[in-house]
Each structure stands twice: as structure tokens, then as C-alpha cells.
Short mmCIF file of C-alpha atoms and ligand atoms in Angstrom, two decimals:
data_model
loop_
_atom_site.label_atom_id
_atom_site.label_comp_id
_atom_site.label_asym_id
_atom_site.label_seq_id
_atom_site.Cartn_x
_atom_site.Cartn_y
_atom_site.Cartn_z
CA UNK A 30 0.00 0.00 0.00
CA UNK A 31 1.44 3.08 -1.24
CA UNK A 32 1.59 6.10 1.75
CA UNK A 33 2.16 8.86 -1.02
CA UNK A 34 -0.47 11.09 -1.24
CA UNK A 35 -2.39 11.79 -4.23
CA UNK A 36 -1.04 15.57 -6.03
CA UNK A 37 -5.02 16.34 -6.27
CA UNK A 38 -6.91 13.60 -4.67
CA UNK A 39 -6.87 13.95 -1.17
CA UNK A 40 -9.27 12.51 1.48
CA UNK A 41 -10.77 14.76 4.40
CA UNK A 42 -8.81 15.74 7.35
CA UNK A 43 -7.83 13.70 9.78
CA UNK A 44 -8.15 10.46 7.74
CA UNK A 45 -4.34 9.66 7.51
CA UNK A 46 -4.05 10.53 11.10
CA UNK A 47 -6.02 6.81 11.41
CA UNK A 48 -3.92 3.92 12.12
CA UNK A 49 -5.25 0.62 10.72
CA UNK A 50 -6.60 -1.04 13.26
CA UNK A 51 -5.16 -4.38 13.67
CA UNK A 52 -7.45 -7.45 14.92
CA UNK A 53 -6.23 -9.95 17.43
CA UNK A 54 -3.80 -12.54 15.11
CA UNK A 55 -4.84 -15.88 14.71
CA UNK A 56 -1.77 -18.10 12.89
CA UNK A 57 1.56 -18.55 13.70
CA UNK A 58 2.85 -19.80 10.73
CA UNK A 59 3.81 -23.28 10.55
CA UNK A 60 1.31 -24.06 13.62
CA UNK A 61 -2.03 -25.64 13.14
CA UNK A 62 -2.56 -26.09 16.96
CA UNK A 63 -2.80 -22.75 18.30
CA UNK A 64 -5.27 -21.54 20.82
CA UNK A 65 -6.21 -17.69 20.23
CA UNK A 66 -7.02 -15.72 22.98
CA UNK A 67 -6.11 -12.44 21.10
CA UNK A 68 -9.63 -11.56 20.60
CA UNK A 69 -11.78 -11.31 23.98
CA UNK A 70 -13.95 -14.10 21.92
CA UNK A 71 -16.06 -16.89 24.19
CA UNK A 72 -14.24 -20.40 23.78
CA UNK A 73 -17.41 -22.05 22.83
CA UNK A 74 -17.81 -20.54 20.01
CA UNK A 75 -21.98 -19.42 18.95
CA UNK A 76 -24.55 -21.60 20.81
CA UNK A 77 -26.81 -24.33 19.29
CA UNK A 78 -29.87 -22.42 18.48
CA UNK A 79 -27.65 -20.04 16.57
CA UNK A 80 -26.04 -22.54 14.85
CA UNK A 81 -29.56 -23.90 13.31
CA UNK A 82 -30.81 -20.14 12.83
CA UNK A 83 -28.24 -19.91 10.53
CA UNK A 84 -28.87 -22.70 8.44
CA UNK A 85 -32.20 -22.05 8.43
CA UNK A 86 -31.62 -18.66 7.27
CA UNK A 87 -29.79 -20.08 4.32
CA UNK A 88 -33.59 -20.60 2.49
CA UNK A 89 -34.19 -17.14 2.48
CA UNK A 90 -30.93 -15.41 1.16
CA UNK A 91 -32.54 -14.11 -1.76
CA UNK A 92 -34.63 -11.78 0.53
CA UNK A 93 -33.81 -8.34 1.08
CA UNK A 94 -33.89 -8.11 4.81
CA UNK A 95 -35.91 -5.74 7.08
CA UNK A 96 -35.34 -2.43 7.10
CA UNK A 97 -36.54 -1.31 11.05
CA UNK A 98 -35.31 -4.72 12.76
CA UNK A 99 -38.73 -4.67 14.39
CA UNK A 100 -38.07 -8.63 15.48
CA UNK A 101 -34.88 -8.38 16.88
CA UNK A 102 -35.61 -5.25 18.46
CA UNK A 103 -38.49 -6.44 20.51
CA UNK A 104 -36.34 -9.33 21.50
CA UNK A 105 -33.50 -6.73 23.10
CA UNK A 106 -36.41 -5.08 24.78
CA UNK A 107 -38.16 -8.24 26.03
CA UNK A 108 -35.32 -9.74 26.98
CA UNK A 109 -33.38 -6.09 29.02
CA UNK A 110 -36.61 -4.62 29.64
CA UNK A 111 -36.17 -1.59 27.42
CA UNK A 112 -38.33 0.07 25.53
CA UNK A 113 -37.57 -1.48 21.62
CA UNK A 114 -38.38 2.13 20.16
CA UNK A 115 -35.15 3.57 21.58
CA UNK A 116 -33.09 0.60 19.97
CA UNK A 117 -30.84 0.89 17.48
CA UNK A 118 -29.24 -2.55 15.41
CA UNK A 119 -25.93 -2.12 13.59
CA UNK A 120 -22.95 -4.04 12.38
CA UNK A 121 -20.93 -4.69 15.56
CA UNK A 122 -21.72 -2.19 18.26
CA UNK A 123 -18.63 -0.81 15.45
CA UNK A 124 -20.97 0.56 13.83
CA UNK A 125 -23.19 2.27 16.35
CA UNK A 126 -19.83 3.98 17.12
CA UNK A 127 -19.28 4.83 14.07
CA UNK A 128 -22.84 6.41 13.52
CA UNK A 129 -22.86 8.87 16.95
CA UNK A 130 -19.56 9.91 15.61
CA UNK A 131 -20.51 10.71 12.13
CA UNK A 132 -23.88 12.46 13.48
CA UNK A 133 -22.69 14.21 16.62
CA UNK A 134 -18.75 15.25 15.54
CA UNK A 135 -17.36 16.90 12.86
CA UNK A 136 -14.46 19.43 12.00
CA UNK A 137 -14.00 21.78 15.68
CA UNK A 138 -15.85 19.34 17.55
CA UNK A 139 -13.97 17.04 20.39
CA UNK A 140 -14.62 13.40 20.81
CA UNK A 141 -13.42 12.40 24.92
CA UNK A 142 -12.67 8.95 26.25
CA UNK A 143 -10.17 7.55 28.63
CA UNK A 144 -6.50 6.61 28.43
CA UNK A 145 -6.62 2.83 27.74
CA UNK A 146 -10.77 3.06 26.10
CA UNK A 147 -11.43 1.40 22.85
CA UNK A 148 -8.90 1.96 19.88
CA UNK A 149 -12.04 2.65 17.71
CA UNK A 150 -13.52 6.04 19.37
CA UNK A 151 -9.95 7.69 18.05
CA UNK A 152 -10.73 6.00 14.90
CA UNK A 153 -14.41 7.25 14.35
CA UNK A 154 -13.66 10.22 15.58
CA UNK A 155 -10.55 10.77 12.80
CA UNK A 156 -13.24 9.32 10.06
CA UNK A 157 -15.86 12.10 11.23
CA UNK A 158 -13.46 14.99 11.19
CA UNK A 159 -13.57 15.61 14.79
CA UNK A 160 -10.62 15.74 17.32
CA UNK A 161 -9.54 12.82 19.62
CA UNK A 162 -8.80 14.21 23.45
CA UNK A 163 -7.99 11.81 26.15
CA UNK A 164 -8.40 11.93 29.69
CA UNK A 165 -5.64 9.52 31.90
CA UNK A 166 -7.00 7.47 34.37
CA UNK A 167 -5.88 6.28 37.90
CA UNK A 168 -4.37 2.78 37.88
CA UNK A 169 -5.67 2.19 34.65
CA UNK A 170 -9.27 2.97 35.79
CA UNK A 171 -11.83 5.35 34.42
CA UNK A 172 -11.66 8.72 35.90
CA UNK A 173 -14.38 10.69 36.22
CA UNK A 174 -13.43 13.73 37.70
CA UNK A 175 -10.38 13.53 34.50
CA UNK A 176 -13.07 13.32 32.21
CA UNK A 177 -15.00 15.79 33.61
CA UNK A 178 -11.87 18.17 33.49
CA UNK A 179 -11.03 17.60 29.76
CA UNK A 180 -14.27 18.42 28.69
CA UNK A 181 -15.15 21.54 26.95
CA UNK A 182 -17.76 23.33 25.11
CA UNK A 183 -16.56 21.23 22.32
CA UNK A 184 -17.03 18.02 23.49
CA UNK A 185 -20.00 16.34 21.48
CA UNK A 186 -18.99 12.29 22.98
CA UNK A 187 -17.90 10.95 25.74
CA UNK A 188 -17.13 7.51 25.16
CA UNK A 189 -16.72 5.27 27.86
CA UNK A 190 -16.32 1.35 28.50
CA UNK A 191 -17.51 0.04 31.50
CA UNK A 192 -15.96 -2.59 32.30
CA UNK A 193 -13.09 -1.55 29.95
CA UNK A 194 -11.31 -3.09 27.31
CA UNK A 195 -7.97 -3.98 27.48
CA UNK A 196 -8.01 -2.71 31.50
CA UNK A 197 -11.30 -4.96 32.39
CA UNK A 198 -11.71 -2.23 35.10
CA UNK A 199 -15.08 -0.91 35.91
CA UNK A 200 -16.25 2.07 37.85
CA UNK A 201 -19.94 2.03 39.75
CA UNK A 202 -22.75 3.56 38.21
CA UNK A 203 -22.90 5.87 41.13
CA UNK A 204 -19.93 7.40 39.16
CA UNK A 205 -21.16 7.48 35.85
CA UNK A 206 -23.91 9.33 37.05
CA UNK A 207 -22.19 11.87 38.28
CA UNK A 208 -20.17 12.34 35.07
CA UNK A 209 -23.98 12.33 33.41
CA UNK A 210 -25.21 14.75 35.75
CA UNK A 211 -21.61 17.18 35.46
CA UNK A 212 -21.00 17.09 31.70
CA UNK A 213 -21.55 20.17 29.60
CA UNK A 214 -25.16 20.81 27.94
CA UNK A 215 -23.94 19.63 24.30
CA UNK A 216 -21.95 16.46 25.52
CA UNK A 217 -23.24 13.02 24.61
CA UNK A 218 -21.96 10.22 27.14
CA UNK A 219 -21.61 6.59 25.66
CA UNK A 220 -21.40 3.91 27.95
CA UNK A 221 -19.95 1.06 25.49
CA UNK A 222 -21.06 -2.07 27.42
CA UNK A 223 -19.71 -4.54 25.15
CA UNK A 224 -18.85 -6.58 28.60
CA UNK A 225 -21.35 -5.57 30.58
CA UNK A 226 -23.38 -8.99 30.70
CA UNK A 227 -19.98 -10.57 32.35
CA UNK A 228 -20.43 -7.69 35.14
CA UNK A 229 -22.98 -9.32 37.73
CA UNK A 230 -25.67 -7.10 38.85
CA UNK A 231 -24.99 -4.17 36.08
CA UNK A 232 -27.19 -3.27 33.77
CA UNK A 233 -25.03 -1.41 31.00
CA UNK A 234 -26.41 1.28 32.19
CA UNK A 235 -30.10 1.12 30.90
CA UNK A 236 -31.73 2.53 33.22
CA UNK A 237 -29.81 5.92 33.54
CA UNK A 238 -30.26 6.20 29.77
CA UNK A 239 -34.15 5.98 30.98
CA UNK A 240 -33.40 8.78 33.53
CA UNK A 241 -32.01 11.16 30.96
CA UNK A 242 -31.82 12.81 27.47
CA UNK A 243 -27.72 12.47 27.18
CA UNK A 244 -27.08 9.01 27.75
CA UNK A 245 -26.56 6.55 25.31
CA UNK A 246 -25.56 2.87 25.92
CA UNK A 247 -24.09 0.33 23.27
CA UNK A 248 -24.35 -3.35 23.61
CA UNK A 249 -22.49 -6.32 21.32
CA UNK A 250 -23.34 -9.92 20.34
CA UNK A 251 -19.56 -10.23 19.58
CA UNK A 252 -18.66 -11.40 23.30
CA UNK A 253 -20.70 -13.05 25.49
CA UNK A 254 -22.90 -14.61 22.57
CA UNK A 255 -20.01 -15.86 20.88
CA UNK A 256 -21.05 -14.42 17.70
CA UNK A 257 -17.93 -11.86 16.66
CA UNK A 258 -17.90 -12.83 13.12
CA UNK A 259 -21.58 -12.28 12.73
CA UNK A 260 -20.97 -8.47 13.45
CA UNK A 261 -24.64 -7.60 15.60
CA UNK A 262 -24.52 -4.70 17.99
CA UNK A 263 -27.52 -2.18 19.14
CA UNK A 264 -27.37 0.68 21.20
CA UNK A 265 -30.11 2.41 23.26
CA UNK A 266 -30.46 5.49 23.98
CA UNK A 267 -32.79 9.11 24.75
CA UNK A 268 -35.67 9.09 21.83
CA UNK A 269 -34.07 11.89 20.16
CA UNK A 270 -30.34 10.50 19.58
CA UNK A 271 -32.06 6.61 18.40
CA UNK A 272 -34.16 9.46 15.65
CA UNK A 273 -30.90 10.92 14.75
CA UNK A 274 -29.03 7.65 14.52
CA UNK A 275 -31.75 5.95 12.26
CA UNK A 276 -30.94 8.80 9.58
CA UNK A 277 -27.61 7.88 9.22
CA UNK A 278 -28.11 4.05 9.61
CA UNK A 279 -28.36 2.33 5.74
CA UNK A 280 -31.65 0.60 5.36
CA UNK A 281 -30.28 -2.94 4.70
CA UNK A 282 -27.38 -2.37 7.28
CA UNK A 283 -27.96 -6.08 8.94
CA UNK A 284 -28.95 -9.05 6.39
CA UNK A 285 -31.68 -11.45 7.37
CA UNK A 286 -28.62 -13.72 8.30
CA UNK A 287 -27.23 -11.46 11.09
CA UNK A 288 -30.93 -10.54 12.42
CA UNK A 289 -32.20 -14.13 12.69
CA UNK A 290 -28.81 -15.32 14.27
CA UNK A 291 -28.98 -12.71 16.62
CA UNK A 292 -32.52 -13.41 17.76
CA UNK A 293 -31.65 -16.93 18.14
CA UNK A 294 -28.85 -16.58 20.30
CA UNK A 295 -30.40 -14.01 22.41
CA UNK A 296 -32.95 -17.17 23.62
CA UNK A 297 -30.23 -19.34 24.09
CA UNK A 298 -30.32 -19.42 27.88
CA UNK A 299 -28.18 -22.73 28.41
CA UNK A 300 -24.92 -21.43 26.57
CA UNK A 301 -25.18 -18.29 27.90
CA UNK A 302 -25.64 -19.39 31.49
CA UNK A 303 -22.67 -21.76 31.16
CA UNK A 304 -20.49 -18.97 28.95
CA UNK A 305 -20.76 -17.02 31.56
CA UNK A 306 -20.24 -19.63 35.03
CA UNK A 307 -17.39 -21.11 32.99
CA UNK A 308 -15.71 -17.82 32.37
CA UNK A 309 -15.98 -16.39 36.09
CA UNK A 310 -14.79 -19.47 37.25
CA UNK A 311 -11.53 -19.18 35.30
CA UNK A 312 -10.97 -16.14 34.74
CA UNK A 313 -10.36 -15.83 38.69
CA UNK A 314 -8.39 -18.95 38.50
CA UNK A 315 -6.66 -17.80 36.20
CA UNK A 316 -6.07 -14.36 37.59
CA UNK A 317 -4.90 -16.20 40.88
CA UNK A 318 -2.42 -18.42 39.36
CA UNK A 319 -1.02 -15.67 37.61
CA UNK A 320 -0.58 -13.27 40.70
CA UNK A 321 1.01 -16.36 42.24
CA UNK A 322 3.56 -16.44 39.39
CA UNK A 323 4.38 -12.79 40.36
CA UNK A 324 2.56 -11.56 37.11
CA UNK A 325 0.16 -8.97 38.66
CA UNK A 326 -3.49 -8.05 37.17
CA UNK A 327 -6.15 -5.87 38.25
CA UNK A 328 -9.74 -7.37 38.69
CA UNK A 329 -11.26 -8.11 35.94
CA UNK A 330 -15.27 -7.85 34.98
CA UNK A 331 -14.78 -8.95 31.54
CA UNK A 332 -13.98 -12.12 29.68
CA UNK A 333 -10.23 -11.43 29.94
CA UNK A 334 -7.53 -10.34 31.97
CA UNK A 335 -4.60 -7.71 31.62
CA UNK A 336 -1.03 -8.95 32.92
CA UNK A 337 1.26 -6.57 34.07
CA UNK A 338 4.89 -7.37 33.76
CA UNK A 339 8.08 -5.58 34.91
CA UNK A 340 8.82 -3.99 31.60
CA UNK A 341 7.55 -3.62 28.29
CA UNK A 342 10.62 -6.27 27.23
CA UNK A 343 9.55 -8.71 29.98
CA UNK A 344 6.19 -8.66 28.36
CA UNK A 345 7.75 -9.00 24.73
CA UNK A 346 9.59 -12.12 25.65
CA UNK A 347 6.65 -13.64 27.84
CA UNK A 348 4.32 -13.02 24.59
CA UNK A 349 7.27 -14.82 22.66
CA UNK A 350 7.13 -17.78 24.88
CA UNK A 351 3.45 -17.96 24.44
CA UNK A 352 3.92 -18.04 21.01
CA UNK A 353 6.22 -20.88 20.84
CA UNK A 354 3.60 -22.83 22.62
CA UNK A 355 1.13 -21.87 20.35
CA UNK A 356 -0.73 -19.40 22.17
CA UNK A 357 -1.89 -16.15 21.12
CA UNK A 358 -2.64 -13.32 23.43
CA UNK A 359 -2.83 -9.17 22.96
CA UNK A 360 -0.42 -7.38 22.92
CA UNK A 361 -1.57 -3.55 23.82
CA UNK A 362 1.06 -1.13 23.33
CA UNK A 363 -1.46 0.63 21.20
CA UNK A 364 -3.63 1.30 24.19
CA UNK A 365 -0.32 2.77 25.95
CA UNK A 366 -0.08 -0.45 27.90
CA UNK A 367 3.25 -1.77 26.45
CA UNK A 368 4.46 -3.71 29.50
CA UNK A 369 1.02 -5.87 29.69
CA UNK A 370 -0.09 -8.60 28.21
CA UNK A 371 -4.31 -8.87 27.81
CA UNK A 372 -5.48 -13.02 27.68
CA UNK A 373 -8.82 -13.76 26.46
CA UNK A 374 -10.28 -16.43 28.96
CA UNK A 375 -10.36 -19.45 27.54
CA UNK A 376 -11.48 -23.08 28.19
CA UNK A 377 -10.31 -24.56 31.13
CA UNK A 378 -7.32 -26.35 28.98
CA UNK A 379 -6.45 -23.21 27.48
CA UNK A 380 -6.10 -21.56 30.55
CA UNK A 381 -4.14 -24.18 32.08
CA UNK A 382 -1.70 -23.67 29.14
CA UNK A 383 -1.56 -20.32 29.94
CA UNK A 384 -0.82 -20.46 33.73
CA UNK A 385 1.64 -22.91 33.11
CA UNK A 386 3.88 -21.18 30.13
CA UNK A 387 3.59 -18.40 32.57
CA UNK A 388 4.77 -19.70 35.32
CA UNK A 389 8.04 -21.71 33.41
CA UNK A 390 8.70 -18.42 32.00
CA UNK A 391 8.61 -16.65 35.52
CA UNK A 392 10.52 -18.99 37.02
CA UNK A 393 13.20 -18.53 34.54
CA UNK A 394 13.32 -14.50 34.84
CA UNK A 395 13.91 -14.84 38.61
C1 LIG B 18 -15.18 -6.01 21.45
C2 LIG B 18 -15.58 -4.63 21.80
C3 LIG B 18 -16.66 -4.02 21.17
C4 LIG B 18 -17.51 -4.82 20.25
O1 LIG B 18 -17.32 -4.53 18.96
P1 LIG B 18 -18.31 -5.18 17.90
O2 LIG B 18 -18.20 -4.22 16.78
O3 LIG B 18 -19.66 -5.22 18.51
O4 LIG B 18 -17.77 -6.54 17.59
C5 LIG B 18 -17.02 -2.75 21.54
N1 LIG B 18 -16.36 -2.09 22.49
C6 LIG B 18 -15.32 -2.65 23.14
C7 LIG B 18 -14.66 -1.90 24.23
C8 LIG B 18 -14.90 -3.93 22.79
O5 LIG B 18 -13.86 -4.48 23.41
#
């Protein structure tokens, strides 16, 4: 790919500032055993009744799909207790990103998140025209009174992931309110709860977008549902923002495919119940056997964990020995976090791989 820019052709500003954003890897070459974990994907893959929504859905790919989601929609809202009139479907909870950015940001206007948040609110921010601004965070944990200090009368979003990806941090809502309540007039807060099912007790945030106008709150199949290739995400949000957002949304954005799927999966009480039992259960173990190992991590409320080593190289060459044993994990320099390493939870024999080429590599450092 040539980096050259055109003599005439030139794109809109702010578009070269975008890095590409690079997806967890899945080969090493020469493997064909590896175990990736780079991804924050569940280890059992989509449940059964997706599985057979999809082949059903097969019969009817000549079909344009529909245009309001009215099915899946009144699933979300059966299933959360939201109202389904103030949903919104996209492609990934991406693309619900992607639309408050392009209808709430442009040229002048600020975009706001945190330190380590979600490589994608720089990037649909960049795309829109607008300008990135970060607030840091304390021990890699949202900060609301930051946040609250970088904002200005430019600031259209405020993105926020609670818990957050790579830190799997979360704040209490008590907080977020607060930062609701505090922001300026014009400010938009998104609370991205992409892990928010894996969070006992917390709701995403639903029912302070019911309390206000400038809430909004996005939601994923990707994770918990097991369904990351699909690409389904909604957001809800204030009646106003979900009338905005529909004029910006194509009208065949999700294929009958990605709709029924979705549906499907939503029902699918047994996998989730056991997605989510298995994955507290090991993520702790496996946040345990790592903070035996002398590898510290912060508590995570999300379907990985983020290992801290000494130094960025110590992480480098613990990645390295990962590798060799055919396990893939994150790397996140790119969220400023170059001396951790962030492990998708895996099956209980994935995770047992992981503590233990840990632990050999460990031993070998002291
Ligand atoms: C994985 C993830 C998403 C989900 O993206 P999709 O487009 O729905 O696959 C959103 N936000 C965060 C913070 C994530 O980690």
C-alpha cells in the first residue's frame, strides 16, 4: 500500500491521522494447533440455536432483509426490559460507534474517552473529522473527575467502556452518574457495554439512559454470545439521539442472516448461562495463578484479563514464549499499555496452558 499522497486527490482531514486497526492474530505460521485468545472471543464458540438459525436462514438469502429490525428489536427489549423504540441494530456495536460519531462530531468538535478506552472512538472520531482528546485514568481505571476536566464546550462524545477493554476495570454507576449529571449541555456520554453482561448485577447502564436525554448505551453480540464474526450490535439510547441515529443508519445495514442469528442466540439461555459460570470461574483462576507467578493483574469484569509485567521487554519475551507454545494473546502497546499482556479467557485447557507457560517463563526471569 502506497503512503504517497495523491497531487489532487486527497481525502478529508484527519483520515491519515487513522492507524489501521489491527485485529487480534490468529496463525503462527507453521502451527495448526494454536489456541487464540487475542480476541476477547467466548471459547465455545456461537450456541446451538444459533447454529440452526443460521442454516435455516440459508432458504431465504434471496430476501432483502428488514429495514426497522422490528423482530430483533423487541427481542433486546423483552429480553433487558427496554423500551424497543429507543433501539438501534448495527454491524458490531462498530458501527453504532461509528454512527454517533458521524452524526454528533465533525471538523472543531472534540470526541473524549479515557486513556486505555477502545482503539475505535480515536478512529471514528478521525473518520468524522472531529478531534480525539484523552483523559488519563488512575491505575488504569476510568476517571471521572479527568473526564470531567477535559471536557469543553466542544465536546460532542464521551465515550466510555464500562468494564473496559484492554483494563477490564469498571467504575460504579454511582460514578457514571455523576459524570452524566456534570458534563456540559452539548456532551453526549456513551457507555460502550460490550462486557457488561460478564459484570454481575450491572445493567449497562439502561436505566440511567431511561433517567435522561444524554445518555446513550451500546451493547455487542460479539462477546458473550459468541457471535464476533456475525458483526450484531444495538445501542439504546434518549428518543431523540435513536431518531438521529436511524438517519444515518443504511436501510439494509444487517442481512436477514445477522438478524435471525442474533434473535436466536439471544434465547439461548443454556450457553449463555454456562459462557458465563465457565468464564468467572476461570478467569479468577486464572487471575490467581497468575498473581502467584508474580505476574500482577487488576480485577477483571470482563472475559479477559490484563497482565502486568516488569517492563515492556519482559512482556515482549513472555508473549514470545506464548507463542512458541502456540498461544496467542494481545499485545496492547497501542492502548499505551506496552508492558502488559491482555489473555482472552479461555477453556479450562487453554487456561491451564496459559498459567503454566507463565509460570516456566517466571521462574526462569527470577
Ligand atoms: C469487542 C468490543 C466491542 C464490540 O465490537 P463489535 O463491533 O460489537 O464486535 C465494543 N467495544 C469494546 C470496548 C470492545 O472491546
Amino acid at each position: 500500500m502506497g503512503q504517497a499522497m495523491h497531487k489532487h486527490i486527497r481525502p478529508q482531514a484527519g483520515i491519515m491521522e487513522i492507524a489501521l486497526y489491527q485485529g487480534g492474530s490468529s496463525k503462527i505460521a507453521g502451527r495448526d494447533d494454536v489456541v487464540k485468545l487475542s480476541s476477547n472471543e467466548n471459547p465455545f464458540g456461537a450456541g446451538d440455536l444459533a447454529r440452526q438459525a443460521y442454516i435455516r436462514a440459508g432458504h431465504d438469502l434471496h430476501r432483502y432483509p428488514s429495514t426497522d429490525h422490528a423482530d430483533l428489536r423487541a427481542a433486546l427489549g423483552a429480553r433487558f426490559g427496554l423500551d424497543p423504540a429507543r433501539i438501534i441494530c448495527g454491524a458490531g456495536s462498530d458501527e453504532i460507534i461509528t454512527f454517533l460519531c458521524q452524526a454528533y462530531a465533525g471538523p472543531g468538535d472534540e470526541v473524549l474517552y479515557s486513556q486505555h478506552g477502545f482503539l475505535m472512538y480515536r478512529i471514528s472520531a478521525l473518520a468524522a473529522g472531529a478531534t480525539p482528546v484523552v483523559a488519563p485514568e488512575q491505575e488504569r481505571t476510568t476517571d471521572v473527575d479527568a473526564i470531567l476536566a477535559a471536557a469543553t464546550k466542544r465536546t460532542k462524545l464521551v465515550f466510555i467502556a464500562n468494564p473496559n477493554n484492554p483494563t477490564g476495570t469498571m467504575i460504579p454507576i454511582e460514578d457514571i452518574t455523576r459524570l452524566a449529571e456534570k458534563l456540559p449541555p452539548q456532551a453526549l456520554l456513551v457507555l460502550d457495554g460490550a462486557y457488561a453482561e460478564y459484570a454481575e448485577g450491572y445493567d449497562g447502564g439502561a436505566a440511567l439512559v431511561d433517567a435522561r436525554e444524554n445518555v446513550v448505551m451500546t451493547r455487542t453480540f460479539s462477546k458473550l454470545y459468541g457471535l464476533g464474526g456475525l458483526r450484531v450490535g444495538w445501542g439504546y439510547g434518549p428518543q431523540h439521539v435513536i431518531d438521529v441515529l436511524n438517519r444515518v443508519r443504511g436501510p439494509f445495514n444487517l442481512s436477514n442472516v445477522q438478524l435471525d442469528v442474533a434473535e436466536a442466540a439471544l434465547g439461548d439461555a443454556a450457553h449463555i448461562a454456562r459462557s458465563l459460570s465457565e468464564n468467572a470461574r476461570l478467569r479468577d483462576w486464572l487471575a490467581d495463578k497468575l498473581i502467584q507467578t508474580g505476574v500482577p493483574t487488576d480485577r477483571s469484569h470482563a472475559n479477559f484479563v490484563l497482565a502486568r509485567f516488569r517492563d515492556p521487554e519482559q512482556a515482549s519475551a513472555c508473549n514470545a514464549a506464548l507463542l512458541a507454545e502456540g498461544l496467542i494473546v494481545r499485545q496492547v502497546a497501542s492502548y499505551g499499555l506496552p508492558e502488559c499482556l491482555r489473555i482472552t479467557v479461555g477453556d479450562e485447557a487453554a487456561c491451564r496452558r496459559v498459567a503454566h507457560v507463565i509460570g516456566v517463563f517466571m521462574e526462569r526471569q527470577a
